[in-house]
Coordinates of C-alpha atoms and ligand atoms in Angstrom, one line a residue:
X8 CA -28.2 -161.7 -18.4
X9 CA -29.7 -165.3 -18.3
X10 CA -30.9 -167.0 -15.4
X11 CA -29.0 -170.3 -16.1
X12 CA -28.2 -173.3 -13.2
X13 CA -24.7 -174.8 -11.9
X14 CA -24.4 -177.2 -9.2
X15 CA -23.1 -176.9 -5.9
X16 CA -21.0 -179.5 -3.3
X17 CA -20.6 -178.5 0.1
X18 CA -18.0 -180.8 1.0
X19 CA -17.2 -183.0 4.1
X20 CA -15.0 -180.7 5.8
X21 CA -17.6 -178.2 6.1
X22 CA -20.7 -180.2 6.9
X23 CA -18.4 -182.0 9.6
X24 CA -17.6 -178.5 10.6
X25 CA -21.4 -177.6 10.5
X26 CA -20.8 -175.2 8.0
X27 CA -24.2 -176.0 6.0
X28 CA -25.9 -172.9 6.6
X29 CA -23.1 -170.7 6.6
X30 CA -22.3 -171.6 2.8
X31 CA -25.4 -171.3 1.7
X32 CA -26.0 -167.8 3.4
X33 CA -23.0 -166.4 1.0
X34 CA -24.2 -168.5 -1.7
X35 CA -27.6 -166.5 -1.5
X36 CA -26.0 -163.3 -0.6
X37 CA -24.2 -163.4 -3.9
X38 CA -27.7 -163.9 -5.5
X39 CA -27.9 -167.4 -6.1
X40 CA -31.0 -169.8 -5.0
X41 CA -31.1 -173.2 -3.8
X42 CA -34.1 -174.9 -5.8
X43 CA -32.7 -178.6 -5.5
X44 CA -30.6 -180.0 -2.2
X45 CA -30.3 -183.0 -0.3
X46 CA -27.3 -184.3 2.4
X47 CA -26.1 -187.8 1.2
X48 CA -23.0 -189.8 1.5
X49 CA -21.4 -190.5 -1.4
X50 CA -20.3 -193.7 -2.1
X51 CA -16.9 -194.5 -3.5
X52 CA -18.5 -195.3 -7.0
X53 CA -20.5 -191.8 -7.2
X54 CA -16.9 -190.3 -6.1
X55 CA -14.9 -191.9 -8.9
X56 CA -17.4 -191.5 -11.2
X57 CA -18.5 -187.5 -10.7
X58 CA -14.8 -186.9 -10.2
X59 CA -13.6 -189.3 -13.7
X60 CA -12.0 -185.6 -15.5
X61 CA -9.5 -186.0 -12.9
X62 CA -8.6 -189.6 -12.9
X63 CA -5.2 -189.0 -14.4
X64 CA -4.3 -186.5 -11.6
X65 CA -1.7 -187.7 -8.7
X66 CA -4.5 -186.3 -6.0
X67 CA -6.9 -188.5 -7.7
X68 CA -7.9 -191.4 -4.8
X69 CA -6.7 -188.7 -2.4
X70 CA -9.6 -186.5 -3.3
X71 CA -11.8 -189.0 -4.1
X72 CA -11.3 -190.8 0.4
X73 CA -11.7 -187.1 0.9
X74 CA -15.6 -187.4 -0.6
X75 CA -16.7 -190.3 0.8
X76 CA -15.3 -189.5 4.3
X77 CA -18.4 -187.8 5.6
X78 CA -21.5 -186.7 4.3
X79 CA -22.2 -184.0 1.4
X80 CA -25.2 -181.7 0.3
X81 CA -25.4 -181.3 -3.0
X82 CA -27.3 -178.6 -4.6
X83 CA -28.3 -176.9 -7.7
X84 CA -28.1 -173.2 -7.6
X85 CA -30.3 -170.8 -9.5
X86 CA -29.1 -167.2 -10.2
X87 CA -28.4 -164.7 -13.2
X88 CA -25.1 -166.0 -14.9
X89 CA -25.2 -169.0 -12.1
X90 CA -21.7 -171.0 -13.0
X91 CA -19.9 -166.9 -13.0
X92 CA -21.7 -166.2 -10.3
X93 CA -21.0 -169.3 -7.9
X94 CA -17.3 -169.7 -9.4
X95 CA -16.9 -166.1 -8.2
X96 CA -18.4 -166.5 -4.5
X97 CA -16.6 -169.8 -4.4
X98 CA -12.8 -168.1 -4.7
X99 CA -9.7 -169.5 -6.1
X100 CA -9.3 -173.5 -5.4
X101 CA -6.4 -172.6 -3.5
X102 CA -7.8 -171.0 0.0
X103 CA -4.1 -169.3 0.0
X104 CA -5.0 -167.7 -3.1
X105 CA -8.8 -167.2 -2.5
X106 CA -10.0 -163.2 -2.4
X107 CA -11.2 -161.8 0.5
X108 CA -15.1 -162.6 1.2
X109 CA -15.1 -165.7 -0.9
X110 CA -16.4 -169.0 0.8
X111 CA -13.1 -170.5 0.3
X112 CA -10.8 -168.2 2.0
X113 CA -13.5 -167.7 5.1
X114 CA -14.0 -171.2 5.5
X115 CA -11.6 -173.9 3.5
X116 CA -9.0 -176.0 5.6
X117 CA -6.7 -176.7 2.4
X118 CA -6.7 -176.9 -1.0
X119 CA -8.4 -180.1 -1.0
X120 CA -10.4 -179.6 1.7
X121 CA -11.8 -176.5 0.4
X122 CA -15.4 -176.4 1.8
X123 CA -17.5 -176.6 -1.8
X124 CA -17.7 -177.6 -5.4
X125 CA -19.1 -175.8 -8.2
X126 CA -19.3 -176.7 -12.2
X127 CA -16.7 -175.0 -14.3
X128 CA -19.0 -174.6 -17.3
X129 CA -23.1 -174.4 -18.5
X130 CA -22.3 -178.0 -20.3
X131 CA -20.9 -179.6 -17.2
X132 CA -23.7 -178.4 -15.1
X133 CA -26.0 -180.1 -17.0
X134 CA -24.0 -183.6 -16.4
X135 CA -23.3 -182.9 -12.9
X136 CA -26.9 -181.9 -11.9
X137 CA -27.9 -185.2 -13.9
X138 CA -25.8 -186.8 -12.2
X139 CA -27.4 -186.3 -8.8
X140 CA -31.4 -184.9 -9.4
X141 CA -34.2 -185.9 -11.5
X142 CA -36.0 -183.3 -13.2
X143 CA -38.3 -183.6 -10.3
X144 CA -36.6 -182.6 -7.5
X145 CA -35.5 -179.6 -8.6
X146 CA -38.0 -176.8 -7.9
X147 CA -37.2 -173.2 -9.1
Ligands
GDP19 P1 -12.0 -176.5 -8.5 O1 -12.8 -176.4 -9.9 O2 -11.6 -175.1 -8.0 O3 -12.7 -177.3 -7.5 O4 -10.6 -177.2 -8.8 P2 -10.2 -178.4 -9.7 O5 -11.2 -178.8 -10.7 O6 -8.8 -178.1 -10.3 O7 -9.9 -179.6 -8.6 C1 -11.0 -180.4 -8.1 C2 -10.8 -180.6 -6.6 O8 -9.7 -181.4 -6.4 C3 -10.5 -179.3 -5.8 O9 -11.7 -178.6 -5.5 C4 -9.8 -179.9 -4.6 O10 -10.8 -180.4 -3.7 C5 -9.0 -181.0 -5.2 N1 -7.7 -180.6 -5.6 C6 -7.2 -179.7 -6.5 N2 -5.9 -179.6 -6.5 C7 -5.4 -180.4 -5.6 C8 -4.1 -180.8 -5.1 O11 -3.1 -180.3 -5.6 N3 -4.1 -181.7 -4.1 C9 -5.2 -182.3 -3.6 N4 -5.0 -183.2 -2.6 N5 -6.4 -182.0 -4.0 C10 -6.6 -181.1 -5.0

């Protein structure tokens, strides 16, 4: 198998809930590692824009004032089969439906504050990490 990247959120109601380290320990206990991160608060222009696939969507400015309401860390994740692999730790969007063990059923508040993001496919990795990192900050 591969090693391929995806890119990670840890989202505002886990860094408010200084959750940082505690997602990242499962997210390297299911093999993946960090090579890029930084905390930043988005701004409502980042939100709309990395969030644009869902701008049709009724939860649309809900989930992007959920964003911006506190800080982020975003990350890019290195691991064998990486998008799988985080997708899998991650759990079901839903913490109601999340498996056992997965970030989101130990740690998410709803489904839309669910504690992290993570790319849904190789080709949007590539946008979202550009979307963030220069080729310079990430360090594998
Ligand atoms: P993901 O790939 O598992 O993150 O799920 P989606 O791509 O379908 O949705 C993106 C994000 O929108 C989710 O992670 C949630 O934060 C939020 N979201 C999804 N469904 C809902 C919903 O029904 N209501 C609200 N308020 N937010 C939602």
């Amino acid at each position: 198998m591969a090693v391929t990247r995806t890119f990670s959120i840890i989202k505002p109601d886990a860094t408010r809930r200084n959750l940082t380290g505690a997602v990242t320990a499962k997210l390297e206990e299911a093999g993946l590692r960090v090579v890029a991160s930084k905390r930043i608060q988005m701004s409502q222009a980042q939100a709309e824009g990395f969030y644009a696939v869902h701008k049709e969507r009724p939860f649309f400015g809900e989930l992007v004032s959920f964003m911006v309401s506190g800080p982020v860390v975003v990350q890019v994740l290195e691991g064998e089969d990486a998008v799988k692999r985080n997708r899998d730790i991650m759990g079901a969007t839903n913490p109601k439906d999340a498996a056992d063990g997965t970030i989101r059923k130990l740690f998410a508040e709803s489904i839309e504050a669910n504690s992290v993001h993570g790319s849904d496919s190789e080709e949007n990795a590539a946008i979202e990490i550009a979307f963030f990192f220069k080729p310079e900050e990430i360090v594998g």
